[in-house]
Structure formats: C-alpha cells, structure tokens
Tab-separated table of N, CA, C and O in Angstrom:
chain	number	residue	atom	x	y	z
A	24	GLN	N	6.418	20.098	20.770
A	24	GLN	CA	6.775	18.696	20.734
A	24	GLN	C	5.537	17.889	20.331
A	24	GLN	O	4.433	18.157	20.806
A	25	VAL	N	5.753	16.901	19.473
A	25	VAL	CA	4.657	16.079	18.970
A	25	VAL	C	4.422	14.902	19.907
A	25	VAL	O	5.357	14.220	20.326
A	26	CYS	N	3.168	14.682	20.224
A	26	CYS	CA	2.773	13.562	21.089
A	26	CYS	C	3.176	12.236	20.442
A	26	CYS	O	3.120	12.090	19.220
A	27	ARG	N	3.571	11.260	21.218
A	27	ARG	CA	3.984	9.951	20.705
A	27	ARG	C	2.891	9.306	19.862
A	27	ARG	O	3.147	8.681	18.841
A	28	GLY	N	1.628	9.444	20.260
A	28	GLY	CA	0.513	8.867	19.518
A	28	GLY	C	0.355	9.454	18.119
A	28	GLY	O	-0.128	8.797	17.213
A	29	LEU	N	0.789	10.709	17.928
A	29	LEU	CA	0.719	11.316	16.605
A	29	LEU	C	1.881	10.882	15.721
A	29	LEU	O	1.770	10.846	14.513
A	30	ARG	N	3.009	10.567	16.337
A	30	ARG	CA	4.168	10.100	15.564
A	30	ARG	C	3.979	8.661	15.115
A	30	ARG	O	4.463	8.259	14.072
A	31	THR	N	3.298	7.848	15.911
A	31	THR	CA	3.075	6.436	15.608
A	31	THR	C	1.586	6.136	15.764
A	31	THR	O	1.130	5.726	16.826
A	32	PRO	N	0.793	6.352	14.711
A	32	PRO	CA	-0.647	6.131	14.829
A	32	PRO	C	-0.991	4.656	15.045
A	32	PRO	O	-0.243	3.768	14.643
A	33	GLN	N	-2.106	4.418	15.685
A	33	GLN	CA	-2.576	3.056	15.956
A	33	GLN	C	-3.075	2.354	14.692
A	33	GLN	O	-3.031	1.141	14.594
A	34	LEU	N	-3.564	3.133	13.742
A	34	LEU	CA	-4.082	2.587	12.488
A	34	LEU	C	-3.367	3.267	11.322
A	34	LEU	O	-2.952	4.418	11.430
A	35	PRO	N	-3.244	2.552	10.181
A	35	PRO	CA	-2.614	3.183	9.021
A	35	PRO	C	-3.478	4.316	8.464
A	35	PRO	O	-4.655	4.132	8.176
A	36	VAL	N	-2.874	5.486	8.355
A	36	VAL	CA	-3.586	6.677	7.882
A	36	VAL	C	-2.673	7.419	6.901
A	36	VAL	O	-1.493	7.608	7.167
A	37	TRP	N	-3.257	7.830	5.767
A	37	TRP	CA	-2.528	8.637	4.797
A	37	TRP	C	-3.329	9.894	4.511
A	37	TRP	O	-4.520	9.819	4.199
A	38	LEU	N	-2.700	11.036	4.617
A	38	LEU	CA	-3.315	12.295	4.210
A	38	LEU	C	-2.982	12.485	2.737
A	38	LEU	O	-1.822	12.367	2.344
A	39	CYS	N	-3.986	12.770	1.939
A	39	CYS	CA	-3.800	12.836	0.489
A	39	CYS	C	-4.150	14.227	-0.033
A	39	CYS	O	-5.122	14.828	0.405
A	40	SER	N	-3.353	14.697	-0.960
A	40	SER	CA	-3.668	15.897	-1.710
A	40	SER	C	-3.749	15.462	-3.162
A	40	SER	O	-2.729	15.174	-3.794
A	41	LEU	N	-4.966	15.370	-3.668
A	41	LEU	CA	-5.216	14.831	-5.000
A	41	LEU	C	-5.924	15.867	-5.849
A	41	LEU	O	-7.028	16.290	-5.515
A	42	SER	N	-5.287	16.262	-6.912
A	42	SER	CA	-5.858	17.259	-7.827
A	42	SER	C	-6.260	18.534	-7.082
A	42	SER	O	-7.310	19.116	-7.340
A	43	GLY	N	-5.452	18.930	-6.120
A	43	GLY	CA	-5.715	20.155	-5.372
A	43	GLY	C	-6.762	20.020	-4.285
A	43	GLY	O	-7.148	21.009	-3.663
A	44	ARG	N	-7.237	18.821	-4.029
A	44	ARG	CA	-8.232	18.575	-2.982
A	44	ARG	C	-7.631	17.615	-1.967
A	44	ARG	O	-6.823	16.770	-2.303
A	45	HIS	N	-8.056	17.743	-0.721
A	45	HIS	CA	-7.483	16.941	0.345
A	45	HIS	C	-8.456	15.867	0.814
A	45	HIS	O	-9.665	16.051	0.757
A	46	GLY	N	-7.891	14.775	1.298
A	46	GLY	CA	-8.700	13.690	1.819
A	46	GLY	C	-7.861	12.809	2.731
A	46	GLY	O	-6.645	12.988	2.871
A	47	VAL	N	-8.522	11.848	3.350
A	47	VAL	CA	-7.877	10.908	4.248
A	47	VAL	C	-8.168	9.500	3.746
A	47	VAL	O	-9.322	9.141	3.499
A	48	LEU	N	-7.119	8.716	3.601
A	48	LEU	CA	-7.219	7.316	3.225
A	48	LEU	C	-6.757	6.532	4.441
A	48	LEU	O	-5.667	6.790	4.964
A	49	PHE	N	-7.580	5.602	4.938
A	49	PHE	CA	-7.201	4.915	6.168
A	49	PHE	C	-7.728	3.489	6.174
A	49	PHE	O	-8.571	3.105	5.362
A	50	SER	N	-7.204	2.707	7.106
A	50	SER	CA	-7.636	1.329	7.303
A	50	SER	C	-7.982	1.139	8.769
A	50	SER	O	-7.400	1.788	9.641
A	51	THR	N	-8.904	0.235	9.037
A	51	THR	CA	-9.239	-0.104	10.421
A	51	THR	C	-8.460	-1.335	10.885
A	51	THR	O	-8.638	-1.788	12.002
A	52	ASP	N	-7.575	-1.852	10.031
A	52	ASP	CA	-6.749	-3.015	10.352
A	52	ASP	C	-5.363	-2.535	10.790
A	52	ASP	O	-4.558	-2.121	9.966
A	53	SER	N	-5.091	-2.609	12.073
A	53	SER	CA	-3.820	-2.101	12.590
A	53	SER	C	-2.624	-2.931	12.127
A	53	SER	O	-1.492	-2.455	12.164
A	54	LEU	N	-2.850	-4.150	11.665
A	54	LEU	CA	-1.751	-5.007	11.229
A	54	LEU	C	-1.412	-4.855	9.751
A	54	LEU	O	-0.501	-5.511	9.256
A	55	LEU	N	-2.122	-3.996	9.057
A	55	LEU	CA	-1.943	-3.885	7.610
A	55	LEU	C	-0.498	-3.590	7.210
A	55	LEU	O	0.013	-4.176	6.260
A	56	LEU	N	0.162	-2.708	7.909
A	56	LEU	CA	1.518	-2.339	7.513
A	56	LEU	C	2.616	-3.149	8.198
A	56	LEU	O	3.783	-3.045	7.827
A	57	SER	N	2.263	-3.964	9.175
A	57	SER	CA	3.294	-4.737	9.859
A	57	SER	C	3.268	-6.219	9.486
A	57	SER	O	4.219	-6.939	9.776
A	58	ASP	N	2.210	-6.701	8.846
A	58	ASP	CA	2.099	-8.110	8.457
A	58	ASP	C	1.862	-8.168	6.955
A	58	ASP	O	0.770	-7.872	6.474
A	59	TRP	N	2.877	-8.542	6.188
A	59	TRP	CA	2.790	-8.521	4.731
A	59	TRP	C	1.681	-9.419	4.193
A	59	TRP	O	1.153	-9.175	3.120
A	60	LYS	N	1.278	-10.441	4.945
A	60	LYS	CA	0.200	-11.336	4.478
A	60	LYS	C	-1.144	-10.610	4.416
A	60	LYS	O	-2.020	-10.998	3.662
A	61	ARG	N	-1.298	-9.560	5.193
A	61	ARG	CA	-2.540	-8.784	5.195
A	61	ARG	C	-2.677	-7.914	3.953
A	61	ARG	O	-3.740	-7.378	3.690
A	62	GLU	N	-1.585	-7.744	3.217
A	62	GLU	CA	-1.592	-6.852	2.065
A	62	GLU	C	-2.057	-7.512	0.770
A	62	GLU	O	-1.920	-6.940	-0.294
A	63	ARG	N	-2.631	-8.692	0.830
A	63	ARG	CA	-3.108	-9.330	-0.398
A	63	ARG	C	-4.440	-8.732	-0.840
A	63	ARG	O	-4.552	-8.155	-1.889
A	64	VAL	N	-5.463	-8.890	-0.037
A	64	VAL	CA	-6.769	-8.263	-0.269
A	64	VAL	C	-7.166	-7.602	1.043
A	64	VAL	O	-7.219	-8.268	2.082
A	65	PHE	N	-7.437	-6.311	0.994
A	65	PHE	CA	-7.758	-5.592	2.224
A	65	PHE	C	-8.659	-4.405	1.899
A	65	PHE	O	-8.875	-4.076	0.736
A	66	HIS	N	-9.154	-3.790	2.934
A	66	HIS	CA	-10.070	-2.658	2.781
A	66	HIS	C	-9.394	-1.362	3.216
A	66	HIS	O	-8.695	-1.330	4.221
A	67	LEU	N	-9.617	-0.331	2.430
A	67	LEU	CA	-9.240	1.024	2.792
A	67	LEU	C	-10.492	1.869	2.720
A	67	LEU	O	-11.448	1.519	2.017
A	68	TYR	N	-10.503	2.950	3.436
A	68	TYR	CA	-11.635	3.871	3.436
A	68	TYR	C	-11.120	5.247	3.054
A	68	TYR	O	-10.034	5.646	3.458
A	69	PHE	N	-11.929	5.961	2.281
A	69	PHE	CA	-11.526	7.284	1.829
A	69	PHE	C	-12.593	8.293	2.213
A	69	PHE	O	-13.790	8.053	2.038
A	70	TYR	N	-12.141	9.416	2.756
A	70	TYR	CA	-13.063	10.495	3.085
A	70	TYR	C	-12.423	11.820	2.722
A	70	TYR	O	-11.276	12.089	3.082
A	71	SER	N	-13.169	12.641	1.992
A	71	SER	CA	-12.633	13.928	1.557
A	71	SER	C	-13.378	15.118	2.168
A	71	SER	O	-12.877	16.229	2.142
A	72	GLY	N	-14.573	14.888	2.680
A	72	GLY	CA	-15.349	15.986	3.234
A	72	GLY	C	-15.992	16.863	2.172
A	72	GLY	O	-16.591	17.889	2.491
A	73	GLN	N	-15.890	16.479	0.921
A	73	GLN	CA	-16.481	17.257	-0.168
A	73	GLN	C	-17.994	17.034	-0.215
A	73	GLN	O	-18.503	16.018	0.259
A	74	ARG	N	-18.703	17.971	-0.801
A	74	ARG	CA	-20.166	17.875	-0.897
A	74	ARG	C	-20.636	16.618	-1.606
A	74	ARG	O	-21.629	16.021	-1.233
A	75	GLU	N	-19.901	16.220	-2.654
A	75	GLU	CA	-20.335	15.057	-3.422
A	75	GLU	C	-20.113	13.735	-2.684
A	75	GLU	O	-20.577	12.693	-3.116
A	76	GLN	N	-19.421	13.775	-1.547
A	76	GLN	CA	-19.203	12.578	-0.748
A	76	GLN	C	-19.944	12.708	0.573
A	76	GLN	O	-19.516	13.410	1.474
A	77	GLY	N	-21.054	12.012	0.694
A	77	GLY	CA	-21.856	12.096	1.900
A	77	GLY	C	-21.323	11.280	3.058
A	77	GLY	O	-21.566	11.587	4.223
A	78	LYS	N	-20.583	10.212	2.760
A	78	LYS	CA	-20.056	9.347	3.818
A	78	LYS	C	-18.732	8.741	3.366
A	78	LYS	O	-18.329	8.880	2.210
A	79	THR	N	-18.064	8.063	4.264
A	79	THR	CA	-16.794	7.418	3.964
A	79	THR	C	-16.995	6.382	2.871
A	79	THR	O	-17.950	5.626	2.891
A	80	THR	N	-16.087	6.348	1.907
A	80	THR	CA	-16.177	5.426	0.785
A	80	THR	C	-15.283	4.218	1.035
A	80	THR	O	-14.075	4.365	1.185
A	81	PRO	N	-15.880	3.001	1.090
A	81	PRO	CA	-15.057	1.803	1.264
A	81	PRO	C	-14.456	1.369	-0.074
A	81	PRO	O	-15.122	1.392	-1.109
A	82	LEU	N	-13.202	0.996	-0.040
A	82	LEU	CA	-12.500	0.500	-1.219
A	82	LEU	C	-11.883	-0.844	-0.871
A	82	LEU	O	-11.376	-1.023	0.236
A	83	THR	N	-11.920	-1.792	-1.796
A	83	THR	CA	-11.216	-3.052	-1.605
A	83	THR	C	-10.009	-3.052	-2.525
A	83	THR	O	-10.134	-2.814	-3.720
A	84	ILE	N	-8.858	-3.324	-1.944
A	84	ILE	CA	-7.604	-3.319	-2.672
A	84	ILE	C	-7.134	-4.758	-2.817
A	84	ILE	O	-7.056	-5.492	-1.837
A	85	ASP	N	-6.835	-5.155	-4.056
A	85	ASP	CA	-6.310	-6.490	-4.337
A	85	ASP	C	-4.933	-6.307	-4.962
A	85	ASP	O	-4.816	-5.796	-6.063
A	86	THR	N	-3.905	-6.704	-4.237
A	86	THR	CA	-2.542	-6.512	-4.723
A	86	THR	C	-2.035	-7.695	-5.538
A	86	THR	O	-0.941	-7.632	-6.088
A	87	HIS	N	-2.815	-8.758	-5.624
A	87	HIS	CA	-2.401	-9.944	-6.381
A	87	HIS	C	-3.430	-10.290	-7.446
A	87	HIS	O	-3.711	-11.449	-7.699
A	88	SER	N	-4.001	-9.277	-8.072
A	88	SER	CA	-4.974	-9.547	-9.122
A	88	SER	C	-4.254	-10.193	-10.302
A	88	SER	O	-3.056	-10.018	-10.495
A	89	HIS	N	-5.008	-10.925	-11.071
A	89	HIS	CA	-4.442	-11.650	-12.204
A	89	HIS	C	-4.508	-10.816	-13.465
A	89	HIS	O	-5.416	-10.015	-13.641
A	90	HIS	N	-3.568	-11.039	-14.349
A	90	HIS	CA	-3.511	-10.251	-15.581
A	90	HIS	C	-4.779	-10.407	-16.414
A	90	HIS	O	-5.167	-9.507	-17.123
A	91	TRP	N	-5.470	-11.555	-16.338
A	91	TRP	CA	-6.669	-11.739	-17.146
A	91	TRP	C	-7.879	-10.994	-16.584
A	91	TRP	O	-8.890	-10.886	-17.231
A	92	GLU	N	-7.767	-10.448	-15.372
A	92	GLU	CA	-8.853	-9.657	-14.804
A	92	GLU	C	-8.813	-8.215	-15.294
A	92	GLU	O	-9.760	-7.480	-15.142
A	93	GLN	N	-7.688	-7.797	-15.875
A	93	GLN	CA	-7.546	-6.438	-16.374
A	93	GLN	C	-7.729	-6.439	-17.873
A	93	GLN	O	-7.636	-7.460	-18.529
A	94	ASP	N	-7.979	-5.266	-18.420
A	94	ASP	CA	-8.097	-5.121	-19.862
A	94	ASP	C	-6.713	-5.293	-20.470
A	94	ASP	O	-5.839	-4.463	-20.285
A	95	GLY	N	-6.512	-6.358	-21.203
A	95	GLY	CA	-5.207	-6.665	-21.758
A	95	GLY	C	-4.860	-5.857	-22.983
A	95	GLY	O	-3.750	-5.946	-23.487
A	96	HIS	N	-5.769	-5.058	-23.503
A	96	HIS	CA	-5.516	-4.318	-24.726
A	96	HIS	C	-4.759	-3.025	-24.494
A	96	HIS	O	-4.201	-2.477	-25.415
A	97	GLU	N	-4.755	-2.546	-23.273
A	97	GLU	CA	-4.147	-1.239	-23.036
A	97	GLU	C	-3.364	-1.259	-21.739
A	97	GLU	O	-3.822	-1.738	-20.717
A	98	ASP	N	-2.175	-0.717	-21.784
A	98	ASP	CA	-1.327	-0.598	-20.610
A	98	ASP	C	-1.931	0.449	-19.675
A	98	ASP	O	-2.262	1.542	-20.111
A	99	PRO	N	-2.111	0.136	-18.353
A	99	PRO	CA	-2.723	1.099	-17.449
A	99	PRO	C	-1.975	2.416	-17.341
A	99	PRO	O	-2.535	3.425	-16.965
A	100	SER	N	-0.703	2.436	-17.672
A	100	SER	CA	0.053	3.682	-17.575
A	100	SER	C	0.065	4.463	-18.884
A	100	SER	O	0.671	5.515	-18.967
A	101	SER	N	-0.603	3.946	-19.908
A	101	SER	CA	-0.602	4.641	-21.192
A	101	SER	C	-1.417	5.926	-21.108
A	101	SER	O	-2.352	6.027	-20.319
A	102	PRO	N	-1.090	6.933	-21.929
A	102	PRO	CA	-1.791	8.218	-21.853
A	102	PRO	C	-3.268	8.127	-22.202
A	102	PRO	O	-4.054	8.934	-21.758
A	103	GLY	N	-3.667	7.123	-22.984
A	103	GLY	CA	-5.071	6.995	-23.368
A	103	GLY	C	-5.956	6.448	-22.267
A	103	GLY	O	-7.168	6.560	-22.322
A	104	LYS	N	-5.382	5.845	-21.268
A	104	LYS	CA	-6.148	5.238	-20.178
A	104	LYS	C	-6.226	6.224	-19.023
A	104	LYS	O	-5.224	6.576	-18.425
A	105	ARG	N	-7.412	6.669	-18.701
A	105	ARG	CA	-7.592	7.646	-17.623
A	105	ARG	C	-7.694	6.919	-16.288
A	105	ARG	O	-8.510	6.006	-16.131
A	106	GLN	N	-6.884	7.331	-15.340
A	106	GLN	CA	-6.915	6.725	-14.022
A	106	GLN	C	-7.301	7.773	-12.990
A	106	GLN	O	-6.939	8.940	-13.111
A	107	LEU	N	-8.007	7.332	-11.987
A	107	LEU	CA	-8.445	8.229	-10.927
A	107	LEU	C	-7.272	8.571	-10.008
A	107	LEU	O	-6.444	7.711	-9.706
A	108	PRO	N	-7.196	9.818	-9.550
A	108	PRO	CA	-6.089	10.222	-8.681
A	108	PRO	C	-5.975	9.370	-7.414
A	108	PRO	O	-4.866	9.045	-6.993
A	109	ILE	N	-7.090	8.976	-6.824
A	109	ILE	CA	-7.021	8.165	-5.603
A	109	ILE	C	-6.428	6.794	-5.895
A	109	ILE	O	-5.647	6.252	-5.120
A	110	GLU	N	-6.762	6.221	-7.055
A	110	GLU	CA	-6.196	4.927	-7.423
A	110	GLU	C	-4.704	5.055	-7.715
A	110	GLU	O	-3.921	4.182	-7.346
A	111	MET	N	-4.306	6.134	-8.338
A	111	MET	CA	-2.885	6.358	-8.594
A	111	MET	C	-2.130	6.530	-7.283
A	111	MET	O	-1.002	6.037	-7.131
A	112	ALA	N	-2.731	7.196	-6.304
A	112	ALA	CA	-2.099	7.365	-4.998
A	112	ALA	C	-1.941	6.022	-4.296
A	112	ALA	O	-0.889	5.734	-3.702
A	113	ILE	N	-2.951	5.173	-4.372
A	113	ILE	CA	-2.878	3.843	-3.759
A	113	ILE	C	-1.766	3.034	-4.410
A	113	ILE	O	-1.019	2.319	-3.744
A	114	ARG	N	-1.614	3.186	-5.716
A	114	ARG	CA	-0.588	2.422	-6.430
A	114	ARG	C	0.832	2.926	-6.173
A	114	ARG	O	1.792	2.278	-6.580
A	115	THR	N	0.995	4.051	-5.494
A	115	THR	CA	2.345	4.446	-5.088
A	115	THR	C	2.857	3.536	-3.980
A	115	THR	O	4.062	3.378	-3.807
A	116	LYS	N	1.957	2.923	-3.232
A	116	LYS	CA	2.324	1.970	-2.177
A	116	LYS	C	2.228	0.536	-2.691
A	116	LYS	O	3.082	-0.293	-2.419
A	117	TRP	N	1.156	0.223	-3.428
A	117	TRP	CA	0.925	-1.122	-3.954
A	117	TRP	C	0.813	-1.010	-5.477
A	117	TRP	O	-0.264	-0.757	-6.025
A	118	ALA	N	1.923	-1.206	-6.166
A	118	ALA	CA	2.075	-0.845	-7.582
A	118	ALA	C	1.028	-1.438	-8.524
A	118	ALA	O	0.486	-0.738	-9.359
A	119	ARG	N	0.729	-2.680	-8.482
A	119	ARG	CA	-0.176	-3.317	-9.451
A	119	ARG	C	-1.554	-3.605	-8.861
A	119	ARG	O	-2.291	-4.450	-9.374
A	120	ALA	N	-1.909	-2.907	-7.826
A	120	ALA	CA	-3.179	-3.158	-7.140
A	120	ALA	C	-4.381	-2.788	-8.006
A	120	ALA	O	-4.333	-1.843	-8.780
A	121	THR	N	-5.442	-3.572	-7.854
A	121	THR	CA	-6.722	-3.200	-8.444
A	121	THR	C	-7.586	-2.648	-7.313
A	121	THR	O	-7.489	-3.080	-6.169
A	122	VAL	N	-8.432	-1.686	-7.638
A	122	VAL	CA	-9.254	-1.006	-6.639
A	122	VAL	C	-10.714	-1.217	-6.989
A	122	VAL	O	-11.152	-0.899	-8.087
A	123	SER	N	-11.471	-1.768	-6.053
A	123	SER	CA	-12.903	-1.956	-6.241
A	123	SER	C	-13.653	-0.890	-5.444
A	123	SER	O	-13.435	-0.726	-4.238
A	124	TRP	N	-14.536	-0.171	-6.141
A	124	TRP	CA	-15.314	0.907	-5.517
A	124	TRP	C	-16.667	0.423	-4.998
A	124	TRP	O	-17.457	1.208	-4.499
A	125	HIS	N	-16.980	-0.838	-5.123
A	125	HIS	CA	-18.234	-1.424	-4.612
A	125	HIS	C	-19.480	-0.683	-5.106
A	125	HIS	O	-20.327	-0.267	-4.322
A	126	ARG	N	-19.542	-0.489	-6.402
A	126	ARG	CA	-20.704	0.146	-7.048
A	126	ARG	C	-20.911	1.609	-6.648
A	126	ARG	O	-21.957	2.172	-6.866
A	127	THR	N	-19.926	2.192	-6.006
A	127	THR	CA	-19.985	3.624	-5.688
A	127	THR	C	-19.416	4.373	-6.875
A	127	THR	O	-18.427	3.963	-7.468
A	128	ASP	N	-20.048	5.478	-7.236
A	128	ASP	CA	-19.491	6.284	-8.304
A	128	ASP	C	-18.152	6.846	-7.871
A	128	ASP	O	-18.013	7.390	-6.777
A	129	ALA	N	-17.171	6.683	-8.717
A	129	ALA	CA	-15.843	7.214	-8.431
A	129	ALA	C	-15.892	8.723	-8.591
A	129	ALA	O	-15.832	9.267	-9.673
A	130	PHE	N	-16.041	9.431	-7.498
A	130	PHE	CA	-16.318	10.865	-7.505
A	130	PHE	C	-15.065	11.707	-7.468
A	130	PHE	O	-15.105	12.888	-7.684
A	131	PHE	N	-13.927	11.134	-7.134
A	131	PHE	CA	-12.732	11.927	-6.884
A	131	PHE	C	-11.786	11.831	-8.059
A	131	PHE	O	-11.364	10.819	-8.454
C-alpha cells in the first residue's frame, strides 16, 4: 500500500525520462498547480545526478512570453529548430512557455 504522502506530494514533482536519462523536475512553490495565477512566471529546478551536473539547475518558466521575444523567422516545432528534451517536457504542461537557463549551459 502506498503512503498518502507519496500519492499526494507536498510540492510539485515530475520524474522525467529524457533521451534515455532520468531526472527530477520540481518546484518549491506548493501552490504552483493549485493556483493558476502562479503559472505565469515561476521557477522550476532540474536535477539529473549526471556527472556534467554538479548541482540543481534553476530554470525560470514564462508561460505568457510575447511573440516578439522569440525568433519570428522559424516555427519552434519545425524540424530545423533543435529543442532541448527538458524544454520539450516542460512544454507538455505549459505549451508556449519560454525557459530561461540563467546563463547555465544547457547540458541535458
């Protein structure tokens, strides 16, 4: 039998399998999934435990970015535009979100 705390976590947590590698995407904001106003600009953290990642990587997610902030010459879903697996995973929940890596090399 699964403990109640495991069925309903206190914080939003997603286990990810990206390109055959596993990681955890999580937030420290417990209201993120219950208050839609929190989903405009928020922080997620990613940790994979891989050698190239020494510590948790902070990401800022903006779900209301403006079209002029993106490259208007190419559709993000086009085959010529390479997208990172973690960003594609985030966009399964927040479709048009932009992801800021805060000057961290996108290693995943």
